[in-house]
Short mmCIF file of C-alpha atoms in Angstrom, two decimals:
data_model
loop_
_atom_site.label_atom_id
_atom_site.label_comp_id
_atom_site.label_asym_id
_atom_site.label_seq_id
_atom_site.Cartn_x
_atom_site.Cartn_y
_atom_site.Cartn_z
CA UNK A 1 -51.78 -42.30 -42.23
CA UNK A 2 -48.79 -40.22 -41.14
CA UNK A 3 -46.38 -43.12 -40.70
CA UNK A 4 -46.80 -44.11 -44.36
CA UNK A 5 -45.73 -40.69 -45.62
CA UNK A 6 -42.16 -39.54 -46.32
CA UNK A 7 -40.55 -36.56 -44.62
CA UNK A 8 -39.95 -33.68 -47.03
CA UNK A 9 -36.78 -31.67 -46.42
CA UNK A 10 -37.57 -28.06 -45.57
CA UNK A 11 -35.73 -25.43 -47.56
CA UNK A 12 -36.85 -22.65 -45.23
CA UNK A 13 -38.94 -19.66 -46.19
CA UNK A 14 -42.24 -21.26 -45.19
CA UNK A 15 -44.22 -20.43 -42.07
CA UNK A 16 -44.55 -23.00 -39.26
CA UNK A 17 -47.89 -24.76 -38.97
CA UNK A 18 -50.65 -22.82 -37.26
CA UNK A 19 -52.07 -24.08 -33.95
CA UNK A 20 -55.23 -25.45 -35.60
CA UNK A 21 -53.17 -27.65 -37.94
CA UNK A 22 -50.80 -28.68 -35.12
CA UNK A 23 -53.79 -29.80 -33.03
CA UNK A 24 -55.24 -31.76 -35.96
CA UNK A 25 -51.95 -33.56 -36.57
CA UNK A 26 -51.44 -34.27 -32.85
CA UNK A 27 -54.75 -36.13 -32.94
CA UNK A 28 -53.52 -38.25 -35.87
CA UNK A 29 -50.50 -39.55 -33.94
CA UNK A 30 -50.82 -43.11 -32.60
CA UNK A 31 -49.89 -42.05 -29.06
CA UNK A 32 -49.81 -38.93 -26.90
CA UNK A 33 -47.23 -36.36 -27.99
CA UNK A 34 -47.10 -32.85 -26.56
CA UNK A 35 -45.97 -29.46 -27.79
CA UNK A 36 -43.57 -27.84 -25.33
CA UNK A 37 -43.24 -24.17 -24.37
CA UNK A 38 -40.97 -23.41 -27.35
CA UNK A 39 -43.30 -25.05 -29.87
CA UNK A 40 -41.48 -28.36 -30.39
CA UNK A 41 -43.07 -31.81 -30.43
CA UNK A 42 -41.88 -33.98 -27.58
CA UNK A 43 -42.52 -37.26 -25.85
CA UNK A 44 -40.95 -39.20 -23.00
CA UNK A 45 -40.53 -42.94 -23.55
CA UNK A 46 -39.76 -45.13 -20.54
CA UNK A 47 -38.11 -48.55 -20.50
CA UNK A 48 -37.21 -51.21 -17.94
CA UNK A 49 -33.45 -50.89 -18.43
CA UNK A 50 -30.65 -49.13 -20.28
CA UNK A 51 -30.20 -51.68 -23.05
CA UNK A 52 -33.89 -51.48 -24.08
CA UNK A 53 -33.55 -47.71 -24.15
CA UNK A 54 -30.50 -47.93 -26.40
CA UNK A 55 -32.16 -50.41 -28.76
CA UNK A 56 -35.00 -47.91 -29.13
CA UNK A 57 -32.59 -45.00 -29.68
CA UNK A 58 -30.70 -46.90 -32.37
CA UNK A 59 -33.96 -47.64 -34.18
CA UNK A 60 -34.78 -43.93 -34.05
CA UNK A 61 -31.36 -43.21 -35.56
CA UNK A 62 -32.09 -45.59 -38.45
CA UNK A 63 -35.45 -43.92 -39.15
CA UNK A 64 -33.94 -40.43 -38.86
CA UNK A 65 -31.31 -41.28 -41.45
CA UNK A 66 -33.87 -42.82 -43.82
CA UNK A 67 -36.11 -39.75 -43.52
CA UNK A 68 -33.24 -37.23 -43.41
CA UNK A 69 -35.00 -35.65 -40.44
CA UNK A 70 -33.22 -35.79 -37.10
CA UNK A 71 -34.80 -35.38 -33.65
CA UNK A 72 -33.05 -34.28 -30.50
CA UNK A 73 -32.71 -37.18 -28.07
CA UNK A 74 -31.99 -37.11 -24.34
CA UNK A 75 -31.05 -40.58 -23.16
CA UNK A 76 -30.72 -41.85 -19.60
CA UNK A 77 -31.26 -45.11 -17.76
CA UNK A 78 -34.71 -46.35 -18.73
CA UNK A 79 -35.75 -43.14 -20.48
CA UNK A 80 -35.52 -41.41 -23.84
CA UNK A 81 -36.93 -37.94 -24.40
CA UNK A 82 -37.58 -37.22 -28.07
CA UNK A 83 -37.90 -33.62 -29.27
CA UNK A 84 -38.77 -32.81 -32.89
CA UNK A 85 -39.05 -29.57 -34.84
CA UNK A 86 -37.96 -28.22 -38.19
CA UNK A 87 -34.78 -26.30 -37.49
CA UNK A 88 -34.81 -24.20 -40.67
CA UNK A 89 -38.05 -22.50 -39.69
CA UNK A 90 -37.78 -23.01 -35.91
CA UNK A 91 -41.29 -24.46 -35.89
CA UNK A 92 -43.38 -27.46 -36.83
CA UNK A 93 -44.12 -28.89 -40.27
CA UNK A 94 -46.03 -32.00 -41.29
CA UNK A 95 -42.68 -33.83 -41.54
CA UNK A 96 -42.24 -33.48 -37.78
CA UNK A 97 -45.49 -35.37 -37.24
CA UNK A 98 -44.53 -37.98 -39.83
CA UNK A 99 -41.30 -38.63 -37.95
CA UNK A 100 -43.17 -38.80 -34.62
CA UNK A 101 -45.58 -41.39 -36.07
CA UNK A 102 -42.70 -43.49 -37.40
CA UNK A 103 -41.01 -43.36 -33.98
CA UNK A 104 -44.23 -44.49 -32.30
CA UNK A 105 -44.37 -47.46 -34.68
CA UNK A 106 -41.06 -48.77 -33.32
CA UNK A 107 -42.85 -50.03 -30.21
CA UNK A 108 -45.74 -51.73 -31.98
#
């Protein structure tokens, strides 16, 4: 299970995951994530109000620090857009999917 794994810091010099592997890992995520036009994982989370959004964002921050893997977050009233990729290779690694799974678990 992805959420039980630990993110592994990327040192660079490795290729991003191929589409076949990306598709396999997308299917392992607990909820629907997408890959955007630049090849990053992303998901839009919606909430009833701003405070619930911020509670969620702060929990993401805690996980990101524990995993030493930091997503891009766009926060507005009732919405948080999460975008994840491995910056050193400008592509996706298994760690990106691990982080996505851990973020999904916040709402369980």
